[in-house]
Coordinates of C-alpha atoms and ligand atoms in Angstrom, one line a residue:
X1 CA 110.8 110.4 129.1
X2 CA 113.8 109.6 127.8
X3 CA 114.3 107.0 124.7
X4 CA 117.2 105.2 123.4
X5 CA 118.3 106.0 120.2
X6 CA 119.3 102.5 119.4
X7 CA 117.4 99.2 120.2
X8 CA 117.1 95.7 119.9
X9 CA 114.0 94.8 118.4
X10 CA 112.8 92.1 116.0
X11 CA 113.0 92.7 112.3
X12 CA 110.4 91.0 109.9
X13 CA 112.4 91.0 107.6
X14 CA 115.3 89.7 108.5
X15 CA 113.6 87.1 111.1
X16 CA 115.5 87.9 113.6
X17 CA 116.7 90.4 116.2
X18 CA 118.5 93.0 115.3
X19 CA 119.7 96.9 116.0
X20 CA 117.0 99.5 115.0
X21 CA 116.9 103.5 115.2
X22 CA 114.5 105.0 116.9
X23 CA 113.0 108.1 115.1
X24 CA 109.6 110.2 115.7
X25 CA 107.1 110.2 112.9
X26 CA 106.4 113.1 111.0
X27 CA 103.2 114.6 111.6
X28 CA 101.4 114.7 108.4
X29 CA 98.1 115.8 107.0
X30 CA 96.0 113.2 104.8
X31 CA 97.6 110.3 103.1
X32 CA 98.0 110.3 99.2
X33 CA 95.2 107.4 99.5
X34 CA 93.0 109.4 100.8
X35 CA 93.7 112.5 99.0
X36 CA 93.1 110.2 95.6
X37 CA 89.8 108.3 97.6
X38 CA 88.1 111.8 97.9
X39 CA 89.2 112.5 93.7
X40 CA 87.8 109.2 92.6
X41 CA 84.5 110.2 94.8
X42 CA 83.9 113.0 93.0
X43 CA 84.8 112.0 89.4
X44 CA 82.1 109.4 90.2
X45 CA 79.6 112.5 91.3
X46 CA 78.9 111.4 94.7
X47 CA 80.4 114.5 96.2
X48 CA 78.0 117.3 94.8
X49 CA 75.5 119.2 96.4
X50 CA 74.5 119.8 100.4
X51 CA 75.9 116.9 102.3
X52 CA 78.6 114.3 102.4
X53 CA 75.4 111.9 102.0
X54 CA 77.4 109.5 104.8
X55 CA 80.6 109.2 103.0
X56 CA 82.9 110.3 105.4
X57 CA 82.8 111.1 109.5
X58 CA 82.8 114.6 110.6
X59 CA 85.8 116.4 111.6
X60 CA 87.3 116.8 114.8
X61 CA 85.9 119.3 117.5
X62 CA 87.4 122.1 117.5
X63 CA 85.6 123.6 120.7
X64 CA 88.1 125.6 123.4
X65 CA 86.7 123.0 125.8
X66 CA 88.0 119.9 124.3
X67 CA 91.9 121.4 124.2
X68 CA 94.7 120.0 126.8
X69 CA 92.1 117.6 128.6
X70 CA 95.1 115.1 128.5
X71 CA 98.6 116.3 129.7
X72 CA 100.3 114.0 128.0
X73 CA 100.8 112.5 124.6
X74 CA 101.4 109.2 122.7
X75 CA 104.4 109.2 120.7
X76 CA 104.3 108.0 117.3
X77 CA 107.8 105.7 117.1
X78 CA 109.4 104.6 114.0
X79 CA 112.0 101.9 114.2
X80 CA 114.2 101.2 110.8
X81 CA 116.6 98.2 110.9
X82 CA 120.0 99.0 110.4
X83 CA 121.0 95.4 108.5
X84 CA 117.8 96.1 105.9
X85 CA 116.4 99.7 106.2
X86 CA 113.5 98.2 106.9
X87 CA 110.9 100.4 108.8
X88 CA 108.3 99.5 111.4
X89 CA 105.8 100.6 113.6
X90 CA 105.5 100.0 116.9
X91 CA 102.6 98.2 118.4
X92 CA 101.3 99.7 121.6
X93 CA 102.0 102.8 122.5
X94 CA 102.6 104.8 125.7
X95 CA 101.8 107.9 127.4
X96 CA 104.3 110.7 128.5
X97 CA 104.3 114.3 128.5
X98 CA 107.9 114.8 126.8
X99 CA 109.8 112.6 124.6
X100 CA 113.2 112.7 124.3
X101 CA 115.6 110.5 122.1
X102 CA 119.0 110.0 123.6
X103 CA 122.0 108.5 121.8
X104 CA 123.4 105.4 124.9
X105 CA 126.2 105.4 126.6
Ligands
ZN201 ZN1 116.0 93.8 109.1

């Protein structure tokens, strides 16, 4: 699917419509909140011994069975004002097998 690179979209900030870039987020592991959560945890000596004693979910499955169910993907859009560098998110997102960002005509 193909995506504009530029759009018209609402700015918080500015209150008002105006042009935004389209980019793809980068994939990225944990967040530094997280990462700092988990240190905190253990400086408090709630993460020792056999156990996550409920703190945290499991992982994901990693079974052969669970790969390429879906054949297509959500993309993860990020949209920066170009009046106040502003980034946002978008709201709802969509299913495709392929994106593609495309500067307009
Ligand atoms: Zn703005």
């Amino acid at each position: 699917m193909k995506i504009p690179k530029k759009v018209n979209r609402f700015c918080r900030k500015c209150k008002k419509h105006t042009e935004h870039t389209v980019s793809v987020a980068k994939k990225r592991d944990r967040s530094a909140l997280k990462k700092g959560s988990l240190q905190r945890r253990r400086l408090r000596g709630l993460e020792r011994g056999a156990g996550n004693k409920g703190k945290s979910s499991r992982g994901a499955l990693s079974s052969w069975k669970m790969y390429g169910k879906k054949g297509s993907k959500k993309g993860d859009f990020r949209y920066k004002c170009e009046t106040c560098n502003k980034m946002s998110v978008q709201r709802k997102g969509f299913r495709a097998k392929k994106f593609e960002i495309v500067a307009k005509e």
